[in-house]
Amino acid sequence: MVFDCGVWCAKYLLCILNFIFFVLGTIIFGVGLWLAVDKHSLIALLKLVESERIEHFTQPQVIEQLAYALLVIGAVMFFMSLLGYLGAMRESRCLLSTYGTFLILLLVAEIVAGGLAAFYKEQVRNESKKFLQTTITSYTLGENQDATSLMWNQLMGNFGCCGINDYRDFDESQAWKDTKGNRTIPDACCILKDVSKFVPRDEDCTTNPSESNSFYKKGCFEVFTQWLIRQRELIIGVIVTGIVHLILVILAFALCKAFAKYDDMRL
């Protein structure tokens, strides 16, 4: 079918955008599947734990939840982008209208979720803290550190904080109590001279923490929340994602109308 320049550009722009999302969705789904099937090799590849300690590595629930989340996100992106790509390439009004409708429903869901999160801000904060509390209850030291403990170390070491609210949160972990020895706080809660290896600047920091040698009273929840608020790139990314979402909806229904017009002209 021969189209004018505007319809031709809209058709192939929609194809290109959906092909990009198709590739991204496939990658996300693949990573989620890899994480669900073989956590050890992916974690070793990403350098989250030294390879010689992999056999001691446990598989906490938070890793499984991350895997399932990636699988769902990847599958949705894969299905939606495939629908849009085929609809544009095959010039199918049925596929394009279905694709556009799904995009509108997804956009409405995102707006509603954002509105509810803003309206119930305190409830969201409390639920987030409860979730983090479930992860910190498995925090431990030594050779049997799991991914949750390693991620907490990375968070505390890089953001200069300790626990969710403060160092006392670690008392909820029996594994921490069993492995801490004479420590009061983990090494990652100290002011570090080597962040990559979590080496405290003050050797007495873990046993005698103070505000001058550690962040033991500085909770990670507030620190990380404030860091997110300051990230202009994240805000710009959300805005750009919303704009692209709207462009895809407009292109889908504009092409539906254009294809209908050309079909009528052929009759």
PDB file of C-alpha atoms in Angstrom:
ATOM      1  CA  MET A   1       0.000   0.000   0.000  1.00  0.00           C
ATOM      2  CA  VAL A   2       1.352   3.435  -0.971  1.00  0.00           C
ATOM      3  CA  PHE A   3       1.139   6.140   1.724  1.00  0.00           C
ATOM      4  CA  ASP A   4       2.055   9.794   1.884  1.00  0.00           C
ATOM      5  CA  CYS A   5       5.286  10.832   3.598  1.00  0.00           C
ATOM      6  CA  GLY A   6       3.697  11.535   7.014  1.00  0.00           C
ATOM      7  CA  VAL A   7       2.050   8.113   7.303  1.00  0.00           C
ATOM      8  CA  TRP A   8       5.210   6.374   6.073  1.00  0.00           C
ATOM      9  CA  CYS A   9       7.329   8.199   8.697  1.00  0.00           C
ATOM     10  CA  ALA A  10       4.823   7.432  11.475  1.00  0.00           C
ATOM     11  CA  LYS A  11       4.729   3.760  10.497  1.00  0.00           C
ATOM     12  CA  TYR A  12       8.484   3.248  10.591  1.00  0.00           C
ATOM     13  CA  LEU A  13       8.992   5.440  13.652  1.00  0.00           C
ATOM     14  CA  LEU A  14       6.542   3.203  15.498  1.00  0.00           C
ATOM     15  CA  CYS A  15       8.407   0.150  14.198  1.00  0.00           C
ATOM     16  CA  ILE A  16      11.794   1.474  15.323  1.00  0.00           C
ATOM     17  CA  LEU A  17      10.589   2.455  18.810  1.00  0.00           C
ATOM     18  CA  ASN A  18       8.890  -0.883  19.343  1.00  0.00           C
ATOM     19  CA  PHE A  19      11.931  -2.773  18.075  1.00  0.00           C
ATOM     20  CA  ILE A  20      14.054  -0.972  20.691  1.00  0.00           C
ATOM     21  CA  PHE A  21      11.579  -1.853  23.455  1.00  0.00           C
ATOM     22  CA  PHE A  22      11.407  -5.413  22.102  1.00  0.00           C
ATOM     23  CA  VAL A  23      15.173  -5.804  22.497  1.00  0.00           C
ATOM     24  CA  LEU A  24      15.143  -4.221  25.974  1.00  0.00           C
ATOM     25  CA  GLY A  25      12.233  -6.426  27.044  1.00  0.00           C
ATOM     26  CA  THR A  26      14.021  -9.530  25.802  1.00  0.00           C
ATOM     27  CA  ILE A  27      17.182  -8.587  27.727  1.00  0.00           C
ATOM     28  CA  ILE A  28      15.259  -7.861  30.944  1.00  0.00           C
ATOM     29  CA  PHE A  29      13.308 -11.115  30.631  1.00  0.00           C
ATOM     30  CA  GLY A  30      16.533 -13.029  29.966  1.00  0.00           C
ATOM     31  CA  VAL A  31      18.261 -11.554  33.024  1.00  0.00           C
ATOM     32  CA  GLY A  32      15.204 -12.345  35.166  1.00  0.00           C
ATOM     33  CA  LEU A  33      15.132 -15.926  33.877  1.00  0.00           C
ATOM     34  CA  TRP A  34      18.868 -16.303  34.483  1.00  0.00           C
ATOM     35  CA  LEU A  35      18.493 -14.936  38.008  1.00  0.00           C
ATOM     36  CA  ALA A  36      15.584 -17.298  38.716  1.00  0.00           C
ATOM     37  CA  VAL A  37      17.349 -20.397  37.359  1.00  0.00           C
ATOM     38  CA  ASP A  38      21.016 -19.811  38.283  1.00  0.00           C
ATOM     39  CA  LYS A  39      21.581 -17.019  40.795  1.00  0.00           C
ATOM     40  CA  HIS A  40      25.150 -18.045  41.568  1.00  0.00           C
ATOM     41  CA  SER A  41      26.652 -17.539  38.115  1.00  0.00           C
ATOM     42  CA  LEU A  42      24.941 -14.170  37.548  1.00  0.00           C
ATOM     43  CA  ILE A  43      25.999 -12.863  40.955  1.00  0.00           C
ATOM     44  CA  ALA A  44      29.577 -14.006  40.314  1.00  0.00           C
ATOM     45  CA  LEU A  45      29.535 -12.368  36.869  1.00  0.00           C
ATOM     46  CA  LEU A  46      28.376  -9.069  38.358  1.00  0.00           C
ATOM     47  CA  LYS A  47      31.165  -9.295  40.991  1.00  0.00           C
ATOM     48  CA  LEU A  48      28.691  -9.172  43.886  1.00  0.00           C
ATOM     49  CA  VAL A  49      30.599 -11.926  45.631  1.00  0.00           C
ATOM     50  CA  GLU A  50      34.041 -13.431  45.176  1.00  0.00           C
ATOM     51  CA  SER A  51      33.980 -16.540  43.002  1.00  0.00           C
ATOM     52  CA  GLU A  52      35.670 -18.760  45.606  1.00  0.00           C
ATOM     53  CA  ARG A  53      32.817 -18.070  48.044  1.00  0.00           C
ATOM     54  CA  ILE A  54      29.996 -18.942  45.650  1.00  0.00           C
ATOM     55  CA  GLU A  55      29.472 -22.419  47.098  1.00  0.00           C
ATOM     56  CA  HIS A  56      28.675 -20.830  50.484  1.00  0.00           C
ATOM     57  CA  PHE A  57      26.285 -18.322  48.964  1.00  0.00           C
ATOM     58  CA  THR A  58      22.651 -18.591  50.082  1.00  0.00           C
ATOM     59  CA  GLN A  59      19.606 -17.518  48.065  1.00  0.00           C
ATOM     60  CA  PRO A  60      17.434 -15.078  49.990  1.00  0.00           C
ATOM     61  CA  GLN A  61      13.824 -14.377  49.146  1.00  0.00           C
ATOM     62  CA  VAL A  62      14.575 -10.826  47.980  1.00  0.00           C
ATOM     63  CA  ILE A  63      16.639 -12.209  45.069  1.00  0.00           C
ATOM     64  CA  GLU A  64      13.734 -14.423  44.000  1.00  0.00           C
ATOM     65  CA  GLN A  65      11.359 -11.458  44.185  1.00  0.00           C
ATOM     66  CA  LEU A  66      13.729  -9.420  42.010  1.00  0.00           C
ATOM     67  CA  ALA A  67      13.869 -12.260  39.483  1.00  0.00           C
ATOM     68  CA  TYR A  68      10.064 -12.496  39.270  1.00  0.00           C
ATOM     69  CA  ALA A  69       9.755  -8.698  38.932  1.00  0.00           C
ATOM     70  CA  LEU A  70      12.229  -8.698  36.028  1.00  0.00           C
ATOM     71  CA  LEU A  71      10.369 -11.587  34.390  1.00  0.00           C
ATOM     72  CA  VAL A  72       7.045  -9.730  34.570  1.00  0.00           C
ATOM     73  CA  ILE A  73       8.491  -6.410  33.340  1.00  0.00           C
ATOM     74  CA  GLY A  74      10.367  -8.120  30.516  1.00  0.00           C
ATOM     75  CA  ALA A  75       7.338 -10.166  29.444  1.00  0.00           C
ATOM     76  CA  VAL A  76       5.063  -7.099  29.359  1.00  0.00           C
ATOM     77  CA  MET A  77       7.615  -5.112  27.318  1.00  0.00           C
ATOM     78  CA  PHE A  78       8.144  -8.071  24.974  1.00  0.00           C
ATOM     79  CA  PHE A  79       4.420  -8.622  24.356  1.00  0.00           C
ATOM     80  CA  MET A  80       3.515  -4.951  23.988  1.00  0.00           C
ATOM     81  CA  SER A  81       6.386  -4.080  21.654  1.00  0.00           C
ATOM     82  CA  LEU A  82       5.779  -7.164  19.506  1.00  0.00           C
ATOM     83  CA  LEU A  83       2.114  -6.209  19.205  1.00  0.00           C
ATOM     84  CA  GLY A  84       2.978  -2.653  18.145  1.00  0.00           C
ATOM     85  CA  TYR A  85       5.690  -3.738  15.718  1.00  0.00           C
ATOM     86  CA  LEU A  86       3.518  -6.324  13.965  1.00  0.00           C
ATOM     87  CA  GLY A  87       0.562  -3.944  13.878  1.00  0.00           C
ATOM     88  CA  ALA A  88       2.599  -1.272  12.104  1.00  0.00           C
ATOM     89  CA  MET A  89       4.436  -3.598   9.728  1.00  0.00           C
ATOM     90  CA  ARG A  90       1.331  -5.582   8.744  1.00  0.00           C
ATOM     91  CA  GLU A  91      -0.783  -2.407   8.676  1.00  0.00           C
ATOM     92  CA  SER A  92      -3.312  -4.113  10.917  1.00  0.00           C
ATOM     93  CA  ARG A  93      -5.875  -1.804  12.461  1.00  0.00           C
ATOM     94  CA  CYS A  94      -6.932  -4.567  14.848  1.00  0.00           C
ATOM     95  CA  LEU A  95      -3.423  -5.065  16.247  1.00  0.00           C
ATOM     96  CA  LEU A  96      -2.741  -1.314  16.419  1.00  0.00           C
ATOM     97  CA  SER A  97      -6.013  -0.521  18.187  1.00  0.00           C
ATOM     98  CA  THR A  98      -5.362  -3.337  20.676  1.00  0.00           C
ATOM     99  CA  TYR A  99      -1.829  -2.053  21.185  1.00  0.00           C
ATOM    100  CA  GLY A 100      -3.041   1.521  21.679  1.00  0.00           C
ATOM    101  CA  THR A 101      -5.730   0.419  24.134  1.00  0.00           C
ATOM    102  CA  PHE A 102      -3.212  -1.546  26.203  1.00  0.00           C
ATOM    103  CA  LEU A 103      -0.888   1.473  26.246  1.00  0.00           C
ATOM    104  CA  ILE A 104      -3.704   3.723  27.480  1.00  0.00           C
ATOM    105  CA  LEU A 105      -4.610   1.238  30.224  1.00  0.00           C
ATOM    106  CA  LEU A 106      -0.949   1.008  31.233  1.00  0.00           C
ATOM    107  CA  LEU A 107      -0.613   4.799  31.261  1.00  0.00           C
ATOM    108  CA  VAL A 108      -3.759   5.147  33.399  1.00  0.00           C
ATOM    109  CA  ALA A 109      -2.418   2.488  35.797  1.00  0.00           C
ATOM    110  CA  GLU A 110       0.889   4.369  36.105  1.00  0.00           C
ATOM    111  CA  ILE A 111      -0.874   7.675  36.779  1.00  0.00           C
ATOM    112  CA  VAL A 112      -3.183   6.074  39.355  1.00  0.00           C
ATOM    113  CA  ALA A 113      -0.247   4.326  41.059  1.00  0.00           C
ATOM    114  CA  GLY A 114       1.719   7.592  41.163  1.00  0.00           C
ATOM    115  CA  GLY A 115      -1.286   9.490  42.511  1.00  0.00           C
ATOM    116  CA  LEU A 116      -1.952   6.886  45.207  1.00  0.00           C
ATOM    117  CA  ALA A 117       1.734   6.870  46.175  1.00  0.00           C
ATOM    118  CA  ALA A 118       1.676  10.662  46.523  1.00  0.00           C
ATOM    119  CA  PHE A 119      -1.658  10.701  48.398  1.00  0.00           C
ATOM    120  CA  TYR A 120      -0.722   7.849  50.753  1.00  0.00           C
ATOM    121  CA  LYS A 121       2.893   8.949  51.120  1.00  0.00           C
ATOM    122  CA  GLU A 122       3.215   8.002  54.770  1.00  0.00           C
ATOM    123  CA  GLN A 123       1.692   4.563  54.200  1.00  0.00           C
ATOM    124  CA  VAL A 124       4.103   4.002  51.313  1.00  0.00           C
ATOM    125  CA  ARG A 125       7.030   5.028  53.518  1.00  0.00           C
ATOM    126  CA  ASN A 126       5.904   2.690  56.292  1.00  0.00           C
ATOM    127  CA  GLU A 127       5.395  -0.258  53.940  1.00  0.00           C
ATOM    128  CA  SER A 128       8.789   0.387  52.343  1.00  0.00           C
ATOM    129  CA  LYS A 129      10.418   0.359  55.754  1.00  0.00           C
ATOM    130  CA  LYS A 130       8.610  -2.882  56.643  1.00  0.00           C
ATOM    131  CA  PHE A 131       9.922  -4.500  53.475  1.00  0.00           C
ATOM    132  CA  LEU A 132      13.474  -3.346  54.197  1.00  0.00           C
ATOM    133  CA  GLN A 133      13.095  -4.674  57.745  1.00  0.00           C
ATOM    134  CA  THR A 134      12.399  -8.147  56.336  1.00  0.00           C
ATOM    135  CA  THR A 135      15.666  -7.992  54.388  1.00  0.00           C
ATOM    136  CA  ILE A 136      17.814  -6.800  57.274  1.00  0.00           C
ATOM    137  CA  THR A 137      16.671  -9.678  59.504  1.00  0.00           C
ATOM    138  CA  SER A 138      18.957 -11.995  57.513  1.00  0.00           C
ATOM    139  CA  TYR A 139      22.031  -9.734  57.685  1.00  0.00           C
ATOM    140  CA  THR A 140      25.150 -11.653  58.636  1.00  0.00           C
ATOM    141  CA  LEU A 141      28.958 -11.569  58.524  1.00  0.00           C
ATOM    142  CA  GLY A 142      31.600 -14.083  57.515  1.00  0.00           C
ATOM    143  CA  GLU A 143      31.783 -16.659  54.740  1.00  0.00           C
ATOM    144  CA  ASN A 144      28.031 -17.285  54.615  1.00  0.00           C
ATOM    145  CA  GLN A 145      27.041 -13.755  53.642  1.00  0.00           C
ATOM    146  CA  ASP A 146      24.097 -13.757  51.263  1.00  0.00           C
ATOM    147  CA  ALA A 147      23.177 -11.264  48.540  1.00  0.00           C
ATOM    148  CA  THR A 148      21.028  -9.246  50.951  1.00  0.00           C
ATOM    149  CA  SER A 149      23.945  -8.723  53.339  1.00  0.00           C
ATOM    150  CA  LEU A 150      26.240  -7.771  50.464  1.00  0.00           C
ATOM    151  CA  MET A 151      23.715  -5.286  49.085  1.00  0.00           C
ATOM    152  CA  TRP A 152      23.285  -3.732  52.535  1.00  0.00           C
ATOM    153  CA  ASN A 153      27.064  -3.371  52.783  1.00  0.00           C
ATOM    154  CA  GLN A 154      27.200  -1.700  49.371  1.00  0.00           C
ATOM    155  CA  LEU A 155      24.348   0.654  50.299  1.00  0.00           C
ATOM    156  CA  MET A 156      25.829   1.628  53.663  1.00  0.00           C
ATOM    157  CA  GLY A 157      29.378   1.930  52.390  1.00  0.00           C
ATOM    158  CA  ASN A 158      28.512   4.088  49.383  1.00  0.00           C
ATOM    159  CA  PHE A 159      25.819   6.264  50.965  1.00  0.00           C
ATOM    160  CA  GLY A 160      27.388   6.712  54.393  1.00  0.00           C
ATOM    161  CA  CYS A 161      24.560   5.334  56.524  1.00  0.00           C
ATOM    162  CA  CYS A 162      23.733   2.475  58.874  1.00  0.00           C
ATOM    163  CA  GLY A 163      20.643   0.251  58.989  1.00  0.00           C
ATOM    164  CA  ILE A 164      17.172   1.479  58.107  1.00  0.00           C
ATOM    165  CA  ASN A 165      16.772   4.012  60.925  1.00  0.00           C
ATOM    166  CA  ASP A 166      20.084   3.474  62.750  1.00  0.00           C
ATOM    167  CA  TYR A 167      22.491   0.742  63.902  1.00  0.00           C
ATOM    168  CA  ARG A 168      19.924  -0.817  66.270  1.00  0.00           C
ATOM    169  CA  ASP A 169      18.023  -2.289  63.315  1.00  0.00           C
ATOM    170  CA  PHE A 170      20.640  -5.039  63.087  1.00  0.00           C
ATOM    171  CA  ASP A 171      19.517  -6.391  66.454  1.00  0.00           C
ATOM    172  CA  GLU A 172      16.538  -7.852  64.562  1.00  0.00           C
ATOM    173  CA  SER A 173      18.918 -10.279  62.824  1.00  0.00           C
ATOM    174  CA  GLN A 174      19.776 -13.404  64.774  1.00  0.00           C
ATOM    175  CA  ALA A 175      22.492 -14.184  62.219  1.00  0.00           C
ATOM    176  CA  TRP A 176      24.128 -10.825  63.026  1.00  0.00           C
ATOM    177  CA  LYS A 177      24.005 -11.555  66.736  1.00  0.00           C
ATOM    178  CA  ASP A 178      25.602 -14.959  66.153  1.00  0.00           C
ATOM    179  CA  THR A 179      28.459 -13.653  64.000  1.00  0.00           C
ATOM    180  CA  LYS A 180      29.184 -10.107  65.201  1.00  0.00           C
ATOM    181  CA  GLY A 181      31.528 -11.051  68.064  1.00  0.00           C
ATOM    182  CA  ASN A 182      32.350  -7.885  70.038  1.00  0.00           C
ATOM    183  CA  ARG A 183      31.156  -5.581  67.251  1.00  0.00           C
ATOM    184  CA  THR A 184      28.479  -2.969  67.880  1.00  0.00           C
ATOM    185  CA  ILE A 185      28.045  -2.059  64.188  1.00  0.00           C
ATOM    186  CA  PRO A 186      29.069  -3.632  60.844  1.00  0.00           C
ATOM    187  CA  ASP A 187      32.265  -2.420  59.151  1.00  0.00           C
ATOM    188  CA  ALA A 188      30.194  -0.818  56.368  1.00  0.00           C
ATOM    189  CA  CYS A 189      28.621   1.591  58.893  1.00  0.00           C
ATOM    190  CA  CYS A 190      32.021   3.140  59.626  1.00  0.00           C
ATOM    191  CA  ILE A 191      33.695   6.027  57.844  1.00  0.00           C
ATOM    192  CA  LEU A 192      35.756   3.974  55.396  1.00  0.00           C
ATOM    193  CA  LYS A 193      39.237   4.469  54.018  1.00  0.00           C
ATOM    194  CA  ASP A 194      38.602   1.756  51.392  1.00  0.00           C
ATOM    195  CA  VAL A 195      34.944   1.589  50.327  1.00  0.00           C
ATOM    196  CA  SER A 196      35.451  -1.359  47.958  1.00  0.00           C
ATOM    197  CA  LYS A 197      36.769  -3.581  50.781  1.00  0.00           C
ATOM    198  CA  PHE A 198      34.823  -1.919  53.640  1.00  0.00           C
ATOM    199  CA  VAL A 199      37.962  -1.085  55.616  1.00  0.00           C
ATOM    200  CA  PRO A 200      37.190   1.377  58.463  1.00  0.00           C
ATOM    201  CA  ARG A 201      39.350   4.479  58.853  1.00  0.00           C
ATOM    202  CA  ASP A 202      39.255   3.999  62.640  1.00  0.00           C
ATOM    203  CA  GLU A 203      40.059   0.435  63.746  1.00  0.00           C
ATOM    204  CA  ASP A 204      37.970   0.889  66.919  1.00  0.00           C
ATOM    205  CA  CYS A 205      34.916   2.007  64.971  1.00  0.00           C
ATOM    206  CA  THR A 206      33.032  -1.305  64.985  1.00  0.00           C
ATOM    207  CA  THR A 207      33.431  -1.811  68.747  1.00  0.00           C
ATOM    208  CA  ASN A 208      33.270   1.816  69.882  1.00  0.00           C
ATOM    209  CA  PRO A 209      31.262   3.776  67.291  1.00  0.00           C
ATOM    210  CA  SER A 210      30.766   7.529  67.508  1.00  0.00           C
ATOM    211  CA  GLU A 211      29.589  10.279  65.196  1.00  0.00           C
ATOM    212  CA  SER A 212      33.206  11.126  64.437  1.00  0.00           C
ATOM    213  CA  ASN A 213      34.180   7.670  63.156  1.00  0.00           C
ATOM    214  CA  SER A 214      30.912   6.220  61.831  1.00  0.00           C
ATOM    215  CA  PHE A 215      27.379   6.835  60.543  1.00  0.00           C
ATOM    216  CA  TYR A 216      25.814   4.609  63.196  1.00  0.00           C
ATOM    217  CA  LYS A 217      22.933   6.997  63.935  1.00  0.00           C
ATOM    218  CA  LYS A 218      22.277   7.867  60.296  1.00  0.00           C
ATOM    219  CA  GLY A 219      19.581   5.638  58.784  1.00  0.00           C
ATOM    220  CA  CYS A 220      19.812   4.588  55.139  1.00  0.00           C
ATOM    221  CA  PHE A 221      16.100   5.054  54.437  1.00  0.00           C
ATOM    222  CA  GLU A 222      16.181   8.823  54.829  1.00  0.00           C
ATOM    223  CA  VAL A 223      19.592   9.142  53.164  1.00  0.00           C
ATOM    224  CA  PHE A 224      18.494   7.136  50.124  1.00  0.00           C
ATOM    225  CA  THR A 225      15.141   8.965  49.914  1.00  0.00           C
ATOM    226  CA  GLN A 226      16.881  12.336  49.884  1.00  0.00           C
ATOM    227  CA  TRP A 227      19.346  11.055  47.278  1.00  0.00           C
ATOM    228  CA  LEU A 228      16.472  10.005  44.993  1.00  0.00           C
ATOM    229  CA  ILE A 229      14.824  13.411  45.330  1.00  0.00           C
ATOM    230  CA  ARG A 230      18.055  15.112  44.241  1.00  0.00           C
ATOM    231  CA  GLN A 231      18.445  12.960  41.120  1.00  0.00           C
ATOM    232  CA  ARG A 232      17.436  15.232  38.242  1.00  0.00           C
ATOM    233  CA  GLU A 233      18.319  12.485  35.765  1.00  0.00           C
ATOM    234  CA  LEU A 234      15.684  10.232  37.320  1.00  0.00           C
ATOM    235  CA  ILE A 235      13.008  12.928  37.091  1.00  0.00           C
ATOM    236  CA  ILE A 236      13.987  13.660  33.494  1.00  0.00           C
ATOM    237  CA  GLY A 237      13.866   9.933  32.743  1.00  0.00           C
ATOM    238  CA  VAL A 238      10.327   9.639  34.119  1.00  0.00           C
ATOM    239  CA  ILE A 239       9.210  12.657  32.067  1.00  0.00           C
ATOM    240  CA  VAL A 240      10.833  11.300  28.893  1.00  0.00           C
ATOM    241  CA  THR A 241       9.229   7.892  29.472  1.00  0.00           C
ATOM    242  CA  GLY A 242       5.820   9.534  29.810  1.00  0.00           C
ATOM    243  CA  ILE A 243       6.339  11.542  26.623  1.00  0.00           C
ATOM    244  CA  VAL A 244       7.427   8.441  24.672  1.00  0.00           C
ATOM    245  CA  HIS A 245       4.394   6.599  26.033  1.00  0.00           C
ATOM    246  CA  LEU A 246       2.076   9.344  24.749  1.00  0.00           C
ATOM    247  CA  ILE A 247       3.850   9.423  21.373  1.00  0.00           C
ATOM    248  CA  LEU A 248       3.312   5.678  20.977  1.00  0.00           C
ATOM    249  CA  VAL A 249      -0.407   6.033  21.750  1.00  0.00           C
ATOM    250  CA  ILE A 250      -0.788   8.903  19.283  1.00  0.00           C
ATOM    251  CA  LEU A 251       1.129   7.053  16.557  1.00  0.00           C
ATOM    252  CA  ALA A 252      -0.881   3.859  17.042  1.00  0.00           C
ATOM    253  CA  PHE A 253      -4.296   5.519  16.691  1.00  0.00           C
ATOM    254  CA  ALA A 254      -3.114   7.933  13.981  1.00  0.00           C
ATOM    255  CA  LEU A 255      -1.968   4.969  11.891  1.00  0.00           C
ATOM    256  CA  CYS A 256      -5.267   3.192  12.557  1.00  0.00           C
ATOM    257  CA  LYS A 257      -7.115   6.181  11.155  1.00  0.00           C
ATOM    258  CA  ALA A 258      -4.710   6.507   8.184  1.00  0.00           C
ATOM    259  CA  PHE A 259      -4.990   2.801   7.297  1.00  0.00           C
ATOM    260  CA  ALA A 260      -8.795   3.031   7.491  1.00  0.00           C
ATOM    261  CA  LYS A 261      -8.726   6.016   5.152  1.00  0.00           C
ATOM    262  CA  TYR A 262      -6.569   4.226   2.584  1.00  0.00           C
ATOM    263  CA  ASP A 263      -8.739   1.102   2.838  1.00  0.00           C
ATOM    264  CA  ASP A 264     -11.807   3.215   2.053  1.00  0.00           C
ATOM    265  CA  MET A 265     -10.020   4.782  -0.919  1.00  0.00           C
ATOM    266  CA  ARG A 266      -9.356   1.327  -2.390  1.00  0.00           C
ATOM    267  CA  LEU A 267     -13.035   0.344  -2.207  1.00  0.00           C
TER     268      LEU A 267
END
